[in-house]
Short mmCIF file of C-alpha atoms and ligand atoms in Angstrom, two decimals:
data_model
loop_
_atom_site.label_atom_id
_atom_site.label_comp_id
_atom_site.label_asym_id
_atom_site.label_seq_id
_atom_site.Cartn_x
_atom_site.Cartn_y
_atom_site.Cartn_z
CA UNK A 503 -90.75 108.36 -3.74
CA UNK A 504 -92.05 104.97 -2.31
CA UNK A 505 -90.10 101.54 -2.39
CA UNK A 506 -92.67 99.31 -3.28
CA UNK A 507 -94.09 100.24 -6.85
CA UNK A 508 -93.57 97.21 -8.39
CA UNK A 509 -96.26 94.81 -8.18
CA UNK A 510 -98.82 97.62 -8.36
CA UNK A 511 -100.45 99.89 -11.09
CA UNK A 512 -100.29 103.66 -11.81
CA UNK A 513 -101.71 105.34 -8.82
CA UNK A 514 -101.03 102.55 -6.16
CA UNK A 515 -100.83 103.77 -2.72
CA UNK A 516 -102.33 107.09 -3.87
CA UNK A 517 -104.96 107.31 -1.16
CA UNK A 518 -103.16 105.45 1.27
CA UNK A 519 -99.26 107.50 1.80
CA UNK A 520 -100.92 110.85 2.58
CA UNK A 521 -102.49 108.76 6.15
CA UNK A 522 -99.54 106.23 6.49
CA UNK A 523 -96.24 108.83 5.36
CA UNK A 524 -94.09 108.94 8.46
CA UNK A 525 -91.61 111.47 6.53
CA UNK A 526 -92.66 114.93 9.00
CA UNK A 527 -91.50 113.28 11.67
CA UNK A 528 -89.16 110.37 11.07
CA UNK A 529 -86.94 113.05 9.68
CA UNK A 530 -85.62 113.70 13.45
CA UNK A 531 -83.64 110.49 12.84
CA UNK A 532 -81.98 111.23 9.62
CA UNK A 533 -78.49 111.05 11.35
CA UNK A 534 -79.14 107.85 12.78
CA UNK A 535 -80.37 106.63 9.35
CA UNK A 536 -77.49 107.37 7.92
CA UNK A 537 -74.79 106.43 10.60
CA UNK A 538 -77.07 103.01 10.14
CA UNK A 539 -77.40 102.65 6.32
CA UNK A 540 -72.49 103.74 6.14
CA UNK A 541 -72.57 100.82 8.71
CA UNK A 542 -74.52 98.15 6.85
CA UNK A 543 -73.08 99.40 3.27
CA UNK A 544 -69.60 98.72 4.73
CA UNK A 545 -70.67 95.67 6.09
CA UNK A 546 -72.16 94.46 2.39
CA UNK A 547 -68.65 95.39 1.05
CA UNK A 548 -66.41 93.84 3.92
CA UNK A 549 -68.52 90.12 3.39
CA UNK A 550 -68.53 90.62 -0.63
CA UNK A 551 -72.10 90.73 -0.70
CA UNK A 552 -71.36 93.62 -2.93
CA UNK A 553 -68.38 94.67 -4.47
CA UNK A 554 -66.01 96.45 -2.46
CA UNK A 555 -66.03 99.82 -4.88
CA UNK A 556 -69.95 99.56 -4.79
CA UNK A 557 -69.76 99.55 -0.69
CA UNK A 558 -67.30 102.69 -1.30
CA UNK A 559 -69.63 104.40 -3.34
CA UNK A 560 -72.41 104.00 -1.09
CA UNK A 561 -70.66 105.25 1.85
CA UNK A 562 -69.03 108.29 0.31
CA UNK A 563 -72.69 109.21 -0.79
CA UNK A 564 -74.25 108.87 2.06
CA UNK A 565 -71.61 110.82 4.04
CA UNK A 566 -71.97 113.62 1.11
CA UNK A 567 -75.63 113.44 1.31
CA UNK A 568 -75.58 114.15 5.44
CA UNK A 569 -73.07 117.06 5.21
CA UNK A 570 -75.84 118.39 2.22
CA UNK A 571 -79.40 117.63 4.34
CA UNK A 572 -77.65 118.78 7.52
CA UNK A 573 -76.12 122.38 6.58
CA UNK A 574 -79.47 122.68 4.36
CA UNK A 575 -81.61 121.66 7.38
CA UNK A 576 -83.65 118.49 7.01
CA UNK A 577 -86.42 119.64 4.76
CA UNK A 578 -89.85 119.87 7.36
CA UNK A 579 -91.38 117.67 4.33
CA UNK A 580 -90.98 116.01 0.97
CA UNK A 581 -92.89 113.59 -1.60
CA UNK A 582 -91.27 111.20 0.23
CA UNK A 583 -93.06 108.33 2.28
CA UNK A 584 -90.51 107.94 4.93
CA UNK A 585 -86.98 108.89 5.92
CA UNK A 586 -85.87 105.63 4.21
CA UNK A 587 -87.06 106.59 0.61
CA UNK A 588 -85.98 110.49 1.17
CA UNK A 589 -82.26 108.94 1.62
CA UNK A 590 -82.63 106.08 -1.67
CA UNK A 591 -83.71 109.15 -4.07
CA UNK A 592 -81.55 111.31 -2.85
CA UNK A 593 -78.63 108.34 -3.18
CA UNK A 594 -80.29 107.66 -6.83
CA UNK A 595 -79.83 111.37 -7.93
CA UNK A 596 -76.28 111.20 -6.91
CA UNK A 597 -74.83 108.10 -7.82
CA UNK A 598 -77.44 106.21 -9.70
CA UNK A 599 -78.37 102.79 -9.89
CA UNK A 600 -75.62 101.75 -7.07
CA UNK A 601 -77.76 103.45 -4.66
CA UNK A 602 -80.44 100.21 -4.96
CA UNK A 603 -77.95 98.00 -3.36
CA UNK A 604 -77.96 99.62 -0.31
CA UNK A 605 -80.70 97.74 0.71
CA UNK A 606 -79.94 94.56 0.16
CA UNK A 607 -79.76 91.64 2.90
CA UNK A 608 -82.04 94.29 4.61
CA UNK A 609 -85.51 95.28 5.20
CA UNK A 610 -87.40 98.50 6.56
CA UNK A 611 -88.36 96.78 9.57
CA UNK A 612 -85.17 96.13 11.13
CA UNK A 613 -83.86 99.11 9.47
CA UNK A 614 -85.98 101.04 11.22
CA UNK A 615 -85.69 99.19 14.78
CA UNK A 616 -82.27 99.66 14.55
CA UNK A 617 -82.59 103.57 13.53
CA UNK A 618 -84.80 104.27 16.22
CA UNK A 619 -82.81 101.97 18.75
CA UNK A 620 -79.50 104.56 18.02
CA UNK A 621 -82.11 107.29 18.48
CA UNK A 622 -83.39 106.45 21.77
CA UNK A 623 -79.87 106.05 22.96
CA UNK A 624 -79.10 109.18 22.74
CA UNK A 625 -82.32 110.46 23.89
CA UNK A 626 -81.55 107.90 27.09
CA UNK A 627 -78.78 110.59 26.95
CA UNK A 628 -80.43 113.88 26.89
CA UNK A 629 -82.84 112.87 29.40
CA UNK A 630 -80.28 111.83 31.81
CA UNK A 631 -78.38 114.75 31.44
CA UNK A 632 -81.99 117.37 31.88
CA UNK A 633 -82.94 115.13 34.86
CA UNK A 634 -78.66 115.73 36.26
CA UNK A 635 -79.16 119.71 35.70
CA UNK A 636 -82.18 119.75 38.20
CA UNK A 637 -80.54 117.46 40.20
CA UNK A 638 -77.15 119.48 40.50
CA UNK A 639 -79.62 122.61 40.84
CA UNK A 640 -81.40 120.85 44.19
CA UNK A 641 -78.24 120.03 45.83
CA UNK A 642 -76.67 123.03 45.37
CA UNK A 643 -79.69 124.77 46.86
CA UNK A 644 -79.52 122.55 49.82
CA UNK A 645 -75.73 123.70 50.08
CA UNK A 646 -76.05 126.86 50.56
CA UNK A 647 -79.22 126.58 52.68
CA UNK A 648 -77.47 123.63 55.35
CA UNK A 649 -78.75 124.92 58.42
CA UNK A 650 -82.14 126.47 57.35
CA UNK A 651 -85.19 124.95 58.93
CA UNK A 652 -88.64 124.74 57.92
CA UNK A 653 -92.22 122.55 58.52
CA UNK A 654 -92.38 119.65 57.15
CA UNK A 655 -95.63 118.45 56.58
CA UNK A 656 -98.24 115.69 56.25
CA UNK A 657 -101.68 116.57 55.03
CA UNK A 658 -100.32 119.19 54.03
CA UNK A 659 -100.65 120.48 57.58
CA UNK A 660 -97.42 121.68 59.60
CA UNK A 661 -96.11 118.43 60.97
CA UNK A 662 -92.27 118.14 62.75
CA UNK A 663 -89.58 120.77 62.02
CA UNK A 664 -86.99 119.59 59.27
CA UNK A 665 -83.98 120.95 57.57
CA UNK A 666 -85.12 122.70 54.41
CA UNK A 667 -81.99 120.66 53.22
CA UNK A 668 -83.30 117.45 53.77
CA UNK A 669 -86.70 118.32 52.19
CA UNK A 670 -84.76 119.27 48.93
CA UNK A 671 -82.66 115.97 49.33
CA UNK A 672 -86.01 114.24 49.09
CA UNK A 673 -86.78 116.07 46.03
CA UNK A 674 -83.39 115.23 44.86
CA UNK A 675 -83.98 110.94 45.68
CA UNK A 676 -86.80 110.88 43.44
CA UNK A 677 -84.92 112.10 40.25
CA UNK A 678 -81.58 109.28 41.59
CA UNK A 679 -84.43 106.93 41.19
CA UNK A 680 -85.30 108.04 37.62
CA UNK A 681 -81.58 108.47 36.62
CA UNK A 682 -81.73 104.23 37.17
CA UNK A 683 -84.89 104.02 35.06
CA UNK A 684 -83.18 105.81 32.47
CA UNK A 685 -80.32 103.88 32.45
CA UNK A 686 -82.21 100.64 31.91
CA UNK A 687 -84.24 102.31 28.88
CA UNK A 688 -80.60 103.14 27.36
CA UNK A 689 -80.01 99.30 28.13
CA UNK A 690 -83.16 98.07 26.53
CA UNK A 691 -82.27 100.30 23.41
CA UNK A 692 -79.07 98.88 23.29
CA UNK A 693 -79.68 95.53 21.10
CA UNK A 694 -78.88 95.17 17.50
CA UNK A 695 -81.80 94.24 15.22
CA UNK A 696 -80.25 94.57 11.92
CA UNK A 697 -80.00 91.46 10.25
CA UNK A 698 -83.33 90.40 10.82
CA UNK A 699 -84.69 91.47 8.03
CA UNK A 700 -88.75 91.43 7.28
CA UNK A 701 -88.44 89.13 10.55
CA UNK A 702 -87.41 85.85 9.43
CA UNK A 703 -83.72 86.84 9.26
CA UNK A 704 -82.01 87.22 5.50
CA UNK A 705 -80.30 84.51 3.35
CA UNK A 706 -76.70 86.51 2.78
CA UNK A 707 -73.79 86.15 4.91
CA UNK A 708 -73.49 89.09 7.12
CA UNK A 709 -71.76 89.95 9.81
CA UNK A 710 -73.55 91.40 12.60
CA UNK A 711 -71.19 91.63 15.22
CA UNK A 712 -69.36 93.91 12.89
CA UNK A 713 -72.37 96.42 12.59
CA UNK A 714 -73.11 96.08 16.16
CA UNK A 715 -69.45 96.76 17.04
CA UNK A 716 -69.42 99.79 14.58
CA UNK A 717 -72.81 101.00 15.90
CA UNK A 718 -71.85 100.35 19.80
CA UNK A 719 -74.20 97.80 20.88
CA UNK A 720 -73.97 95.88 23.54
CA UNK A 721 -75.91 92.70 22.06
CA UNK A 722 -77.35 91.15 19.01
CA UNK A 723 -81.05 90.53 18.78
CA UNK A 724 -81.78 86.93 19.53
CA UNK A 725 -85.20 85.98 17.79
CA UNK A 726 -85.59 87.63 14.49
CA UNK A 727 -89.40 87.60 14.70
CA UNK A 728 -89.05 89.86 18.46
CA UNK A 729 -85.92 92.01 17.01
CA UNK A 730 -88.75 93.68 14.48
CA UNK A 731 -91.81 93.46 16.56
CA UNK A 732 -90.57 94.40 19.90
CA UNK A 733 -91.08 97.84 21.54
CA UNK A 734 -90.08 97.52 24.95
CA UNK A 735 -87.49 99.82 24.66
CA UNK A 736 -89.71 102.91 24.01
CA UNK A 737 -91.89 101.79 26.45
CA UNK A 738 -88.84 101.64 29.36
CA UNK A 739 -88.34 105.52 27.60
CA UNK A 740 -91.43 106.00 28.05
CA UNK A 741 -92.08 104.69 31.33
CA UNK A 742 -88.82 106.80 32.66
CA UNK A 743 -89.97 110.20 31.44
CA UNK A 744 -93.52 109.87 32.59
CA UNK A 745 -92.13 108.98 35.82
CA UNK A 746 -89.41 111.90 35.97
CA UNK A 747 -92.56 114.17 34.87
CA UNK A 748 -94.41 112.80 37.64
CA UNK A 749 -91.60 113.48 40.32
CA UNK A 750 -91.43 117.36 38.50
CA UNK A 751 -95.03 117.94 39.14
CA UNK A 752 -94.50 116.95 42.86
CA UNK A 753 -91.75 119.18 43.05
CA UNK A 754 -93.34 122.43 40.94
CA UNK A 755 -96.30 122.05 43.10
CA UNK A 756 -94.58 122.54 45.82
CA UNK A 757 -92.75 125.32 44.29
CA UNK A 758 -95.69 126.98 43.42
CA UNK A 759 -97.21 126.22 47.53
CA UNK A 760 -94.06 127.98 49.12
CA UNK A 761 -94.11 130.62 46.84
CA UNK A 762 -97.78 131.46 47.40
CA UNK A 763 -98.58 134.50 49.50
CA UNK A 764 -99.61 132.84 52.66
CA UNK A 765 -96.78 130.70 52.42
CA UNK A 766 -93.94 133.32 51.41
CA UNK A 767 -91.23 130.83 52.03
CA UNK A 768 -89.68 131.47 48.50
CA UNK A 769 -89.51 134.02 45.78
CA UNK A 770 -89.01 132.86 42.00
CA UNK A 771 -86.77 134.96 40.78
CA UNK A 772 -88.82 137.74 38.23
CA UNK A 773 -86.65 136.01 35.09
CA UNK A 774 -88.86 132.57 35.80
CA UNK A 775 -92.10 134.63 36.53
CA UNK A 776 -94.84 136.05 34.44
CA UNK A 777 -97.25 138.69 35.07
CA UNK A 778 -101.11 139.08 34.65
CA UNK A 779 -102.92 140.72 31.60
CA UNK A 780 -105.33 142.64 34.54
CA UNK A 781 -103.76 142.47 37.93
CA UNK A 782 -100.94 144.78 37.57
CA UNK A 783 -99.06 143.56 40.92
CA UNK A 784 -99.54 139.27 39.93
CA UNK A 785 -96.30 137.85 39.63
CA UNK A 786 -96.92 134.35 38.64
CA UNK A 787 -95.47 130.53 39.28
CA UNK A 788 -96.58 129.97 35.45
CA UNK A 789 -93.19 127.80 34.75
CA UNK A 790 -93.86 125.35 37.73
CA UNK A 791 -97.63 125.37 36.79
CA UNK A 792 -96.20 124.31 33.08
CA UNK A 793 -94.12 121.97 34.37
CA UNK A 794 -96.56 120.18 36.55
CA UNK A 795 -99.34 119.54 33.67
CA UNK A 796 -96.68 117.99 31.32
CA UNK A 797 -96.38 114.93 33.17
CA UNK A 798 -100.25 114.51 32.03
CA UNK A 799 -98.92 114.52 28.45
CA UNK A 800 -95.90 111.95 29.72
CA UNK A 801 -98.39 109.34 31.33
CA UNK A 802 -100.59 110.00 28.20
CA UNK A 803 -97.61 109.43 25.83
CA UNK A 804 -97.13 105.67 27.85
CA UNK A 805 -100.18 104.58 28.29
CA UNK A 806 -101.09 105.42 24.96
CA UNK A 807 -98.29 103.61 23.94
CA UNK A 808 -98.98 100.71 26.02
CA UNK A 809 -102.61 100.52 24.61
CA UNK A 810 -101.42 100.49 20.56
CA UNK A 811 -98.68 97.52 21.48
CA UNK A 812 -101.73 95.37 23.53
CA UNK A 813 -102.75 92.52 21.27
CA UNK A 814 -100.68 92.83 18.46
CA UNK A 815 -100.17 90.39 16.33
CA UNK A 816 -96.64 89.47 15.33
CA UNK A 817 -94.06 90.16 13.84
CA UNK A 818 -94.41 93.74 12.22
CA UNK A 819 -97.45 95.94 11.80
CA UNK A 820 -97.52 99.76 10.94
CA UNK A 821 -99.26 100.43 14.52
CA UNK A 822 -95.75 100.48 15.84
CA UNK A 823 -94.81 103.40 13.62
CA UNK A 824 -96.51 105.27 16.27
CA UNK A 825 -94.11 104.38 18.63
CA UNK A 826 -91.96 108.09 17.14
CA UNK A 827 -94.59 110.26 17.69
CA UNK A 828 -95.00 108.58 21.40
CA UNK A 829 -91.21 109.23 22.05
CA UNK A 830 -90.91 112.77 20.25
CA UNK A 831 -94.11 113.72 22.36
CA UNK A 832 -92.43 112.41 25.24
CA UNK A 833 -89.14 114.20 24.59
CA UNK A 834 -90.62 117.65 23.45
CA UNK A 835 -92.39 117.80 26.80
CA UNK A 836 -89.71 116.39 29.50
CA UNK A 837 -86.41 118.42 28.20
CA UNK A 838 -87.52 121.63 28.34
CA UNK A 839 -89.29 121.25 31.87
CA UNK A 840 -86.78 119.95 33.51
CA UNK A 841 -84.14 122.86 32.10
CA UNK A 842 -86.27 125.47 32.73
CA UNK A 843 -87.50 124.44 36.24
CA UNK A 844 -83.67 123.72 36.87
CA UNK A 845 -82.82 127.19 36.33
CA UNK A 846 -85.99 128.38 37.88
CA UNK A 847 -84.48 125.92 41.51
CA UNK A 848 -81.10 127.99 40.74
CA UNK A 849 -82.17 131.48 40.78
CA UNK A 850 -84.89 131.03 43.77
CA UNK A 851 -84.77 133.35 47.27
CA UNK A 852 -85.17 131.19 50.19
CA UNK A 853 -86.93 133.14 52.92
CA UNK A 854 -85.41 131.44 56.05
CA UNK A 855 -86.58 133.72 58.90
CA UNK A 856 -90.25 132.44 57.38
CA UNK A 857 -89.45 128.76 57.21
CA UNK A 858 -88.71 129.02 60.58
CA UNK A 859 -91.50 130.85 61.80
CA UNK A 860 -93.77 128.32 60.24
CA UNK A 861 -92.04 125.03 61.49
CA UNK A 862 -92.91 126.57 65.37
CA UNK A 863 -96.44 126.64 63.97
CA UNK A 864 -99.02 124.04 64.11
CA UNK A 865 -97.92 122.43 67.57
CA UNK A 866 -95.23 121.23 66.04
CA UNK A 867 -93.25 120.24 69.30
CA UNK A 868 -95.75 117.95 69.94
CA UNK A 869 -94.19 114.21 69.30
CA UNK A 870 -91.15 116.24 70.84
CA UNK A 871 -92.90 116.50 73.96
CA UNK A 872 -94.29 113.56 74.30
CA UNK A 873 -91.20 111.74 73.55
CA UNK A 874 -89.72 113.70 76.80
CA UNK A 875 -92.71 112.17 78.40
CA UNK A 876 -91.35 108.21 77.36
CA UNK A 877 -87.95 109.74 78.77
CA UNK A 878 -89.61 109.79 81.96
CA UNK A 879 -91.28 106.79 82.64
CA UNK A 880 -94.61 107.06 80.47
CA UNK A 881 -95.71 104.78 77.81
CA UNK A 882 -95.93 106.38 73.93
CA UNK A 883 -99.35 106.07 73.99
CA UNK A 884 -99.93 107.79 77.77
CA UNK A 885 -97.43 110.71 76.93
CA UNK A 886 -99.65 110.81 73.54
CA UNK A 887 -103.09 111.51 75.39
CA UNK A 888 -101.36 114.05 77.66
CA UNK A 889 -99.76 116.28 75.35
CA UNK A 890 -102.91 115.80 73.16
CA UNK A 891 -104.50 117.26 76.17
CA UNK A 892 -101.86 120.31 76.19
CA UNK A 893 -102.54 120.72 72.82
CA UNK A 894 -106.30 120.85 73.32
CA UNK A 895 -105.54 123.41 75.99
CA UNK A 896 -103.28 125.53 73.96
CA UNK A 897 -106.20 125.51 71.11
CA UNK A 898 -108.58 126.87 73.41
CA UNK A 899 -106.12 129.71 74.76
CA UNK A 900 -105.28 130.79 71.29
CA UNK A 901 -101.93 130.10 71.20
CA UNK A 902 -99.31 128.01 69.67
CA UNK A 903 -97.16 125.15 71.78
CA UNK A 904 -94.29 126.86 71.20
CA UNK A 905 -95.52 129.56 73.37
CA UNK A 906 -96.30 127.49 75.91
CA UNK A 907 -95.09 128.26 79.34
CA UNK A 908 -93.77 125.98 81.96
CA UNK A 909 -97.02 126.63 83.67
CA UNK A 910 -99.18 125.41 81.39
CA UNK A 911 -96.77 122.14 80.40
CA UNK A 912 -97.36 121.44 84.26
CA UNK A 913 -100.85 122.13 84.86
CA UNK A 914 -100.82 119.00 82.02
CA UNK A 915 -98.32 116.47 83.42
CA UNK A 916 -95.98 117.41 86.93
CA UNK A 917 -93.20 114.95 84.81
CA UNK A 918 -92.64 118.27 82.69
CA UNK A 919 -89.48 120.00 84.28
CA UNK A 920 -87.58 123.22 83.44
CA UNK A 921 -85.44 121.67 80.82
CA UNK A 922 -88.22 120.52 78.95
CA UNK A 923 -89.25 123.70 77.85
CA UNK A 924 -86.19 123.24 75.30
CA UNK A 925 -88.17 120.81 73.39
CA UNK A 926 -90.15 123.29 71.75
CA UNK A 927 -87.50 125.05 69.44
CA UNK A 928 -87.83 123.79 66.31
CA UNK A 929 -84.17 123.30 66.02
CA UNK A 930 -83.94 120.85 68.86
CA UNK A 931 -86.83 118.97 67.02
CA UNK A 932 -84.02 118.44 64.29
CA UNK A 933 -81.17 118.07 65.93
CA UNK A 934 -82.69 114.82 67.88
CA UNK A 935 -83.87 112.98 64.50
CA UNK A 936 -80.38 111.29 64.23
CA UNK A 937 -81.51 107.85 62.62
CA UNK A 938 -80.57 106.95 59.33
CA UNK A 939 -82.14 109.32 56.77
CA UNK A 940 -82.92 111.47 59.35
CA UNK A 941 -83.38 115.31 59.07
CA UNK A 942 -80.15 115.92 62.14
CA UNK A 943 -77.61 118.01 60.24
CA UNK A 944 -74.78 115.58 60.67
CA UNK A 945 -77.28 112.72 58.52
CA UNK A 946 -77.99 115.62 56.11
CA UNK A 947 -74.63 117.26 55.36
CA UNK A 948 -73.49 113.10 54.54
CA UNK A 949 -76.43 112.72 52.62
CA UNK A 950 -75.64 115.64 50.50
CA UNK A 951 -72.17 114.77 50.28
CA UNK A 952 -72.65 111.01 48.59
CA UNK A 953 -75.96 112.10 46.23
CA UNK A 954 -73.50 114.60 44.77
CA UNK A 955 -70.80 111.07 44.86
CA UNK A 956 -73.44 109.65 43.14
CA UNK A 957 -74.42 112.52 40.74
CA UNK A 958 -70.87 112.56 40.02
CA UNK A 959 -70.50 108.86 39.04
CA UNK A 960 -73.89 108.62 37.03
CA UNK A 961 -72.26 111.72 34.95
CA UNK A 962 -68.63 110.17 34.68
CA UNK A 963 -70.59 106.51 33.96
CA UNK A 964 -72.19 108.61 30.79
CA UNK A 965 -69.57 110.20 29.42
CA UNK A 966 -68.86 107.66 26.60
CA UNK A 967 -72.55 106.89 26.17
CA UNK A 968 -73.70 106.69 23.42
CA UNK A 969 -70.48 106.09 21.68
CA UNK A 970 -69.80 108.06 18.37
CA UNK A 971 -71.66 107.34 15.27
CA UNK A 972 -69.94 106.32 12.31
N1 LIG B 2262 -92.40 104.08 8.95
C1 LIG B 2262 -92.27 102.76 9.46
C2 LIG B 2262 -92.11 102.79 11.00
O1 LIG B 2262 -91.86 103.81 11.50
C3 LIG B 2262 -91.07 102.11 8.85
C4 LIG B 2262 -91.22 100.67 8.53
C5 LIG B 2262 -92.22 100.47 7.51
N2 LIG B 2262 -92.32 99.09 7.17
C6 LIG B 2262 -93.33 98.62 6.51
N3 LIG B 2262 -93.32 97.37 6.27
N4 LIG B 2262 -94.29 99.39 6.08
O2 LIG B 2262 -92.27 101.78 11.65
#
């Protein structure tokens, strides 16, 4: 069915639906459609731009024709062009001519902002909670693991000695950060269009601040020409998923680093692994590997985005149809990565006995050293040349500086004394780094303690969000 027959002959359209039908996939917001089209049909009624028993009819249909389409299962496809004609002929067949008034003092283009507004708000939702799984998988990882240490690294070569706590805190931050990004895309989705019409607003009395309050939004389009030809808030969607799939790829590399055989510092549990078609003893880091290339499909999802909303003209154009596709893309890709490589964080076997041997490695007592060095009268950068010195000497001997011997710390500088020799266990390395967001236990156990505050809140803040449909 199309909506527009009218002013054209037999066969118009013909050639054009089967490229411009948006029915496979604007489908996935039936409910919204619906919760939309009850809202505005009560609305019609309430301001007696239809008659009161008309309004009833409309919304008892509608609510029939949801229970029908959603125990059936939204039909993958239909002659229909779009979502919005699937739900008139279905309307038509049930209650007849009635059904046309539904869209009065209404056009698609608003209809279909506001649709797709409700939409995002709940996918605001889903998001938040797959990115508030990992991050309740992270912290509890760090919980049980508070007094593990491990290298921490720069270059990806050993560096200074750090909690393996604080390292999955910093995993942790990044998906906070995203938790506010997706907040504001809920925020930007959170604007009532309806009543703007084709996009110079209609000519019946509404009331919009009824639909909005029915349909929980916070505010009422301002400009009728923007409320139809503004995307922003699928780009803020976009924007926070392709981040959150960047900060996953950071994180499943590194998953798939420590649980490499010369690392060895974790083992994915064999439920998250997969095996080789050749090498019978490959156990294999596919998930993380998954999970880091989908953020190339998030940034490609934005940017692609970004590039159909340069330059258009105003107010609507059928380019931003394509802003579904963008989002379901986007969706499709984020939700399932971020379960899976939650449960993947939640089932993992921390090798701490390894972590430790490898933060003694790589001379990592060196700023350690030379800080004992400042303690005793030298400058940063003289204590800097001399234990770069040591650790030129300990390179040609073969060995590590943790190994070092008094001897050797004092054929280097006569200001190293017995107690120095303390500075090379790793954990003393940790226990010193006591400023603020520092790796010393007491800075991480607090740290741990308000994220999960704060994961806390962000879920409690939610809980009501988005409000129930009518
Ligand atoms: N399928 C369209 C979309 O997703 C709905 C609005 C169509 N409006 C129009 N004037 N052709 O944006």
């Amino acid at each position: 069915m199309i909506l527009w027959g009218g002013r054209f002959g037999d066969g118009g359209g013909s050639k054009a639906t089967d490229f411009t039908a948006s029915f496979g996939f604007d489908r996935r917001f039936f409910s919204e459609d619906i919760s939309a089209s009850i809202t505005h049909a009560e609305m019609l009624g309430r301001t007696g731009i239809i008659k009161k028993v008309e309004s009833e009819h409309l919304v008892d249909a509608l609510g029939r024709l949801r229970e029908r389409v959603l125990a059936a299962g939204i039909p993958d496809s239909a002659d229909d062009e779009d979502i919005f004609s699937f739900v008139e002929r279905e309307l038509l067949a049930d209650i007849g001519s009635v059904a046309g008034m539904l869209h009065t003092a209404r056009s698609r283009n608003d209809q279909v902002a506001t649709d797709f507004r409700l939409y995002l708000r709940a996918a605001a939702g889903r998001l938040q909670e797959a990115v508030r799984t990992l991050r309740s998988a992270v912290l509890d990882l760090a919980a049980t693991h508070p007094h593990v240490i491990t290298a921490g690294f720069t270059h990806l070569q050993v560096a200074q000695p750090v909690l393996l706590a604080h390292h999955l805190l910093a995993w942790e931050r990044m998906f906070a950060r995203d938790a506010t990004l997706i907040d504001a895309a809920y925020d930007a989705a959170d604007v009532l269009p309806l009543g703007a019409g084709a996009l110079a607003g209609v000519a019946y009395p509404i009331d919009s601040g009824y639909v909005a309050e029915r349909l929980g939004f916070a505010r009422l389009a301002e400009n009728s020409i923007d409320a139809v030809a503004d995307r922003d808030f699928v780009a803020s969607y976009l924007y926070a998923a392709a981040m959150t799939g960047n900060h996953l790829s950071r994180v499943a590399e590194e998953i798939c680093l420590w649980n490499s055989t010369p690392y060895s510092l974790i083992t994915i549990d064999d439920a998250y692994a997969t095996g080789s078609s050749i090498m019978p003893q490959k156990k294999n880091p596919d998930v993380a590997e998954l999970a880091r290339a989908k953020a190339g499909r998030l940034l490609g999802a934005l940017t692609g985005f970004l590039a159909t909303t340069k330059g258009l003209p105003f107010a609507y154009n059928l380019d931003l149809q394509e802003d579904k596709e963008a989002i379901f893309t986007a969706e499709d890709a984020i939700l399932p990565a971020l379960h899976t490589l939650a449960g993947l964080i939640a089932t993992l076997t921390v090798h701490s006995e390894r972590m430790r041997e490898l933060a003694a490695t790589g001379h990592s007592a060196a700023t350690d050293l030379a800080d004992y060095l400042v303690e005793r009268g030298l400058t940063f950068r003289q204590s800097h040349e001399v234990v770069g010195q040591l650790v030129q000497e300990c390179e040609t001997r073969g060995i590590n500086l943790a190994d070092a011997d008094l001897d050797l710390l004092r054929a280097t500088s006569k200001l190293f004394a017995a107690e120095s020799l303390e500075r090379l266990d790793p954990a003393w390395a940790v226990n010193a780094r006591n400023s603020v967001g520092g790796t010393a236990p007491d800075r991480v156990a607090a740290a741990l303690a308000a994220a999960r505050d704060q994961l806390n809140a962000g879920a409690a803040a939610w809980k009501d969000r988005p409000p129930p449909l009518p």
